[in-house]
Amino acid sequence: MKRKIAMLLCILLPLTLCSCAAKEPEAPAETENTIVEISRGDTGEDTNKLAASAVAYTDSFKSADGTVDIEINLEDTSLYEGSFRTLQITPRPFTEEEVRHIAQVLFGDAVLYECSIGREATKAELQEQREILETLLEGDALKEMYADSADESAELIRNYLDKHKVEDAPESIEKTVCDFQYKPWNDAQGYLEINAHTEVEGIPYYFNAVNNTNNGVRIYRINVFVANVIIWPLGVDEIMLCDQILGKEEPHQEQINAIREKAEDMMGELDMGQWQIDSCEVTKRRDSYAIEVKAVPVYNGIPMLRQGQLSYLRGTEEGIQNCYYPELCITFSPDGTLYGFEMVTPVEVTAIGEEGKTMSFAELMGSIKTRFSQTSATDLPDGNRYADAVVSDIQLGYAMVPVNSGDNEHIQLPGVNGDTLVVNNSDFVLIPAVTVYGNYQTYLNTPEENAFDYRKIYGREALFAVLDASNGSMIAPANSNMILG
């Protein structure tokens, strides 16, 4: 049965990739520099050749039109050692029981009340808010918050105080304990939410779970962030909470390691499948520091590759994906206080194919060189007459590719445990793939002259491409933000 599933998935996959510009790679550009390749592990005919490789590799060449200088500089890149099975998955919403459990993991015994941000303030809340705002107007705090627009900000705050009088506010607001049941959002068909608010050790948190299938999208997400439930002018409360919770000194490595361990423990308590942390980094919020932990799901011991979330989920263009990639992001203060949480797109594995083969490392490098050879400087984001590009990292893992059943309403496959599985455009397959990372500059005449530098602008490596590890073809949905997509 597994052999039948694998064969049928192989039939489906070319249909899927046709909308993602999947073509066999052409001959790569001629190499100018010496290539140094160090392969380790068994790379025999019966093994997954790419997965068994660990390499150091350098190369340089030009694009076909001569406008892009490309350098590949990989330092002892270690790739996954093992074999891949193609998996079929179906995205699903968080169940109400899962939403309740995640809230308990994040907030412990704290009570969550049903609430949307922006509710009416009580007399006591408005009085406390007024005292804070009047104090800000008296000192120099607004200049620190809003710099050149401090005077305009002060005027907006005075107008807010004139409009919102304590005597006009109600004595109290009835609170309802959150029942963790999805409810319609603004009568939008297929758009359900759970909205709640709580407070832990004096810190207010807003909790939001979304099950949105309105107009063909599939947005399944849980968001948590620090926020008050009443409106504040100019987002003053967000700035003050940021300064209150986050640290003013850059975290040291021991703090980063402790946050990583805390995040790992939390991910285990979530009981939402297996996850692997792929980044744990210090980030800045205004003049304060946070530690952001990002993770990707793991299936059969193999992680999904991180890809930038899609820019939009609905449209008429062929190849548009209507679901976000699964991911998890937890943000902490340096002392371990929760600052933010986001979890996206739970999935169910519905079919498992047989073990597949990948390219050799040399074949992969040929595909990468082909992609860059076909690129012009003007094709790159913020393109100019010339560009320099450096490929510095490649990662091997699963990529999520939409199933495209063509003109058929559905295709039936043998399912798990003998059940019949109906496959349609709601399903995806996880296939072995390679992400290609690095940096690039674009410029008019020389790199020293007003060059656009991706890493300096965005503070991270550029994701150049995601390639099918079996044949080197490009995987790029129409709404992808990949540099070469």
Coordinates of N, CA and C in Angstrom, one line a residue, residues 178-308:
C178 N -13.9 33.5 30.2 CA -13.8 33.0 28.8 C -14.2 31.5 28.8
D179 N -15.1 31.1 27.9 CA -15.5 29.7 27.8 C -14.7 29.0 26.7
F180 N -13.8 29.7 26.0 CA -13.0 29.1 25.0 C -13.8 28.4 23.9
Q181 N -14.8 29.1 23.5 CA -15.6 28.6 22.4 C -15.6 29.7 21.3
Y182 N -15.3 29.2 20.0 CA -15.3 30.1 18.9 C -16.6 30.8 18.7
K183 N -16.5 32.1 18.4 CA -17.7 32.9 18.1 C -17.5 33.7 16.8
P184 N -18.6 34.0 16.1 CA -18.5 34.7 14.8 C -17.8 36.1 15.0
W185 N -17.1 36.5 14.1 CA -16.5 37.9 14.1 C -17.2 38.7 13.1
N186 N -17.9 39.7 13.6 CA -18.6 40.7 12.8 C -19.5 40.1 11.8
D187 N -20.1 39.0 12.1 CA -21.0 38.3 11.2 C -20.4 37.8 9.9
A188 N -19.0 37.8 9.8 CA -18.4 37.3 8.6 C -18.5 35.8 8.5
Q189 N -19.0 35.3 7.4 CA -19.1 33.9 7.2 C -17.8 33.2 7.2
G190 N -17.7 32.2 8.1 CA -16.5 31.4 8.1 C -15.4 32.0 8.9
Y191 N -15.6 33.1 9.7 CA -14.6 33.8 10.5 C -15.0 33.7 11.9
L192 N -14.2 32.9 12.7 CA -14.5 32.6 14.1 C -13.3 33.0 14.9
E193 N -13.6 33.5 16.1 CA -12.5 34.0 17.0 C -12.8 33.6 18.5
I194 N -11.7 33.5 19.2 CA -11.8 33.5 20.7 C -11.0 34.6 21.2
N195 N -11.6 35.6 21.9 CA -10.8 36.8 22.3 C -10.9 36.8 23.9
A196 N -9.8 37.0 24.5 CA -9.8 37.0 26.0 C -8.7 38.0 26.4
H197 N -8.8 38.3 27.7 CA -7.8 39.2 28.3 C -7.5 38.7 29.8
T198 N -6.3 38.8 30.2 CA -5.9 38.4 31.5 C -4.8 39.3 32.0
E199 N -4.4 39.1 33.3 CA -3.3 39.8 33.9 C -2.5 38.9 34.8
V200 N -1.2 38.9 34.6 CA -0.3 38.0 35.3 C 0.8 38.9 35.9
E201 N 0.8 38.9 37.3 CA 1.8 39.7 38.0 C 1.9 41.1 37.5
G202 N 0.7 41.7 37.3 CA 0.5 43.1 36.9 C 0.7 43.4 35.5
I203 N 1.0 42.4 34.6 CA 1.2 42.6 33.2 C -0.1 42.1 32.5
P204 N -0.7 43.0 31.7 CA -1.9 42.7 30.9 C -1.6 42.0 29.6
Y205 N -2.4 40.9 29.3 CA -2.1 40.1 28.1 C -3.5 40.0 27.3
Y206 N -3.4 40.1 26.0 CA -4.5 39.9 25.1 C -4.3 38.6 24.4
F207 N -5.3 37.7 24.4 CA -5.2 36.4 23.9 C -6.2 36.2 22.7
N208 N -5.8 35.8 21.6 CA -6.7 35.7 20.4 C -6.4 34.4 19.6
A209 N -7.5 33.7 19.4 CA -7.4 32.5 18.6 C -8.3 32.7 17.4
V210 N -7.8 32.4 16.2 CA -8.6 32.6 14.9 C -8.8 31.3 14.2
N211 N -10.0 31.1 13.7 CA -10.4 30.1 12.8 C -11.1 30.7 11.6
N212 N -10.3 31.1 10.6 CA -10.8 31.9 9.5 C -10.8 31.2 8.2
T213 N -11.9 30.8 7.6 CA -12.0 30.2 6.3 C -12.8 31.1 5.4
N214 N -13.0 32.4 5.7 CA -13.7 33.3 5.0 C -13.1 33.5 3.6
N215 N -13.9 33.4 2.5 CA -13.5 33.7 1.2 C -12.3 32.9 0.7
G216 N -12.2 31.6 1.2 CA -11.2 30.7 0.6 C -9.9 30.7 1.3
V217 N -9.7 31.6 2.3 CA -8.4 31.5 3.0 C -8.5 30.5 4.1
R218 N -7.4 30.1 4.7 CA -7.3 29.2 5.8 C -6.3 29.8 6.8
I219 N -6.8 30.6 7.7 CA -5.9 31.2 8.7 C -6.3 30.6 10.1
Y220 N -5.4 29.8 10.6 CA -5.5 29.1 11.9 C -4.4 29.6 12.7
R221 N -4.7 30.4 13.8 CA -3.6 31.1 14.5 C -4.0 31.4 15.9
I222 N -3.0 31.4 16.8 CA -3.1 31.9 18.1 C -2.1 33.0 18.4
N223 N -2.6 34.1 18.8 CA -1.7 35.3 19.1 C -1.8 35.7 20.5
V224 N -0.7 36.0 21.1 CA -0.7 36.6 22.5 C 0.2 37.8 22.5
F225 N -0.2 38.9 23.1 CA 0.7 40.0 23.2 C 0.3 40.9 24.4
V226 N 1.3 41.6 24.9 CA 1.1 42.5 26.0 C 0.2 43.7 25.5
A227 N -0.9 43.9 26.2 CA -1.8 45.0 25.8 C -2.9 45.3 26.8
N228 N -3.2 46.5 27.0 CA -4.4 46.9 27.9 C -5.7 46.7 27.0
V229 N -6.8 46.6 27.7 CA -8.1 46.4 27.0 C -8.7 47.7 26.7
I230 N -8.4 48.8 27.3 CA -9.0 50.0 27.0 C -8.1 50.8 26.1
I231 N -8.7 51.7 25.4 CA -7.9 52.5 24.4 C -7.1 53.6 25.1
W232 N -5.8 53.7 24.6 CA -4.9 54.8 25.0 C -4.6 55.6 23.8
P233 N -4.4 56.9 23.9 CA -4.0 57.7 22.8 C -2.6 57.5 22.3
L234 N -2.4 57.4 21.0 CA -1.0 57.3 20.5 C -0.3 56.0 20.9
G235 N -1.0 55.0 21.4 CA -0.3 53.8 21.8 C 0.6 54.0 23.0
V236 N 0.4 55.0 23.8 CA 1.2 55.4 24.9 C 1.5 54.1 25.8
D237 N 0.4 53.4 26.1 CA 0.5 52.2 27.0 C 1.5 51.2 26.4
E238 N 1.5 51.0 25.1 CA 2.4 50.0 24.5 C 3.8 50.3 24.8
I239 N 4.1 51.6 24.6 CA 5.5 52.1 24.8 C 5.9 51.9 26.3
M240 N 5.0 52.3 27.2 CA 5.3 52.2 28.6 C 5.5 50.7 29.0
L241 N 4.6 49.8 28.5 CA 4.7 48.4 28.9 C 6.0 47.8 28.3
C242 N 6.4 48.2 27.1 CA 7.6 47.7 26.5 C 8.8 48.1 27.4
D243 N 8.8 49.4 27.8 CA 9.9 49.9 28.7 C 9.9 49.2 30.1
Q244 N 8.7 48.9 30.5 CA 8.6 48.3 31.9 C 9.0 46.8 31.9
I245 N 8.7 46.1 30.8 CA 8.9 44.6 30.8 C 10.3 44.2 30.3
L246 N 10.7 44.9 29.2 CA 11.9 44.4 28.6 C 13.2 45.1 29.2
G247 N 14.3 44.5 28.9 CA 15.5 45.0 29.5 C 16.2 46.1 28.8
K248 N 16.9 47.0 29.5 CA 17.6 48.1 28.8 C 19.1 47.7 28.4
E249 N 19.5 46.6 29.1 CA 20.9 46.1 28.7 C 20.8 44.9 27.8
E250 N 21.7 44.8 26.9 CA 21.7 43.7 25.9 C 21.9 42.4 26.7
P251 N 21.1 41.4 26.5 CA 21.2 40.1 27.2 C 22.5 39.4 26.9
H252 N 23.1 38.8 27.9 CA 24.3 38.0 27.8 C 24.0 36.6 27.4
Q253 N 24.9 35.8 27.0 CA 24.7 34.4 26.5 C 24.0 33.5 27.5
E254 N 24.3 33.7 28.8 CA 23.7 32.8 29.8 C 22.2 33.1 29.8
Q255 N 21.7 34.3 29.7 CA 20.3 34.7 29.6 C 19.7 34.1 28.4
I256 N 20.4 34.2 27.2 CA 19.8 33.6 26.0 C 19.7 32.1 26.1
N257 N 20.7 31.4 26.7 CA 20.6 30.0 26.9 C 19.4 29.6 27.8
A258 N 19.2 30.4 28.8 CA 18.1 30.1 29.8 C 16.8 30.3 29.1
I259 N 16.7 31.3 28.3 CA 15.4 31.5 27.6 C 15.1 30.4 26.6
R260 N 16.2 29.9 25.9 CA 16.0 28.8 25.0 C 15.5 27.5 25.7
E261 N 16.1 27.3 26.9 CA 15.6 26.1 27.7 C 14.2 26.3 28.1
K262 N 13.8 27.5 28.5 CA 12.5 27.8 28.9 C 11.5 27.6 27.8
A263 N 11.9 28.0 26.6 CA 11.0 27.9 25.4 C 10.9 26.4 25.1
E264 N 11.9 25.6 25.2 CA 11.9 24.2 24.9 C 10.9 23.5 25.9
D265 N 11.0 23.8 27.1 CA 10.1 23.3 28.1 C 8.6 23.7 27.8
M266 N 8.4 24.9 27.4 CA 7.1 25.4 27.1 C 6.5 24.6 25.9
M267 N 7.4 24.4 24.9 CA 6.9 23.7 23.7 C 6.5 22.3 24.0
G268 N 7.2 21.7 24.9 CA 6.8 20.3 25.3 C 5.5 20.3 26.0
E269 N 5.2 21.3 26.9 CA 4.0 21.4 27.6 C 2.8 21.7 26.7
L270 N 3.0 22.4 25.6 CA 2.0 22.7 24.6 C 1.3 21.5 24.1
D271 N 2.1 20.4 23.9 CA 1.6 19.1 23.4 C 0.9 19.3 22.1
M272 N 1.6 20.0 21.2 CA 1.2 20.3 19.8 C 2.1 19.7 18.8
G273 N 2.6 18.5 19.0 CA 3.5 17.9 18.1 C 5.0 18.2 18.5
Q274 N 5.9 17.8 17.7 CA 7.3 18.0 17.9 C 7.8 19.2 17.2
W275 N 8.6 20.0 17.9 CA 9.1 21.3 17.3 C 10.6 21.4 17.5
Q276 N 11.3 22.1 16.6 CA 12.7 22.3 16.7 C 13.0 23.8 16.6
I277 N 13.7 24.3 17.6 CA 14.1 25.7 17.6 C 15.1 25.9 16.5
D278 N 14.8 26.9 15.6 CA 15.8 27.2 14.5 C 16.4 28.5 14.7
S279 N 15.9 29.3 15.6 CA 16.6 30.6 15.9 C 16.2 31.0 17.3
C280 N 17.2 31.6 18.1 CA 17.0 32.2 19.4 C 17.9 33.4 19.4
E281 N 17.2 34.6 19.2 CA 18.0 35.8 18.9 C 17.5 37.0 19.7
V282 N 18.4 37.9 20.0 CA 18.1 39.1 20.7 C 17.5 40.1 19.7
T283 N 16.4 40.7 20.0 CA 15.8 41.7 19.2 C 15.6 43.0 20.0
K284 N 15.4 44.1 19.3 CA 15.2 45.3 20.0 C 13.7 45.8 19.8
R285 N 13.1 46.4 20.8 CA 11.9 47.1 20.8 C 12.1 48.4 21.3
R286 N 12.1 49.4 20.5 CA 12.6 50.8 20.9 C 14.0 50.7 21.4
D287 N 14.2 51.1 22.7 CA 15.5 51.1 23.3 C 15.7 49.9 24.2
S288 N 14.8 48.9 24.1 CA 14.8 47.8 25.0 C 15.1 46.5 24.2
Y289 N 15.5 45.5 25.0 CA 15.9 44.2 24.4 C 14.9 43.1 24.7
A290 N 14.6 42.2 23.8 CA 13.8 41.0 24.0 C 14.6 39.9 23.4
I291 N 14.2 38.7 23.7 CA 14.8 37.4 23.2 C 13.6 36.7 22.5
E292 N 13.8 36.5 21.2 CA 12.8 35.9 20.3 C 13.2 34.5 19.9
V293 N 12.3 33.5 20.2 CA 12.6 32.1 19.9 C 11.7 31.7 18.8
K294 N 12.2 31.2 17.7 CA 11.4 30.7 16.6 C 11.6 29.2 16.4
A295 N 10.5 28.5 16.1 CA 10.6 27.0 15.9 C 9.8 26.6 14.7
V296 N 10.2 25.4 14.2 CA 9.5 24.8 13.1 C 9.1 23.4 13.5
P297 N 8.0 22.9 12.9 CA 7.6 21.5 13.3 C 8.5 20.5 12.7
V298 N 8.5 19.3 13.3 CA 9.4 18.2 12.9 C 8.5 17.0 12.7
Y299 N 8.7 16.3 11.5 CA 8.0 15.1 11.2 C 8.9 14.0 10.9
N300 N 8.8 12.9 11.5 CA 9.7 11.7 11.3 C 11.1 12.1 11.6
G301 N 11.3 13.0 12.5 CA 12.7 13.4 12.8 C 13.3 14.5 11.9
I302 N 12.5 14.9 10.9 CA 13.0 15.9 9.9 C 12.3 17.2 10.1
P303 N 12.9 18.3 10.3 CA 12.3 19.6 10.4 C 11.7 20.2 9.1
M304 N 10.7 21.0 9.2 CA 10.3 21.8 8.1 C 11.2 22.9 7.9
L305 N 11.5 23.3 6.7 CA 12.4 24.4 6.4 C 11.6 25.7 6.7
R306 N 12.3 26.7 7.3 CA 11.7 28.0 7.5 C 11.6 28.8 6.2
Q307 N 10.4 29.3 5.9 CA 10.2 30.1 4.7 C 9.5 31.4 5.2
G308 N 9.8 32.5 4.6 CA 9.0 33.7 4.9 C 7.6 33.5 4.7

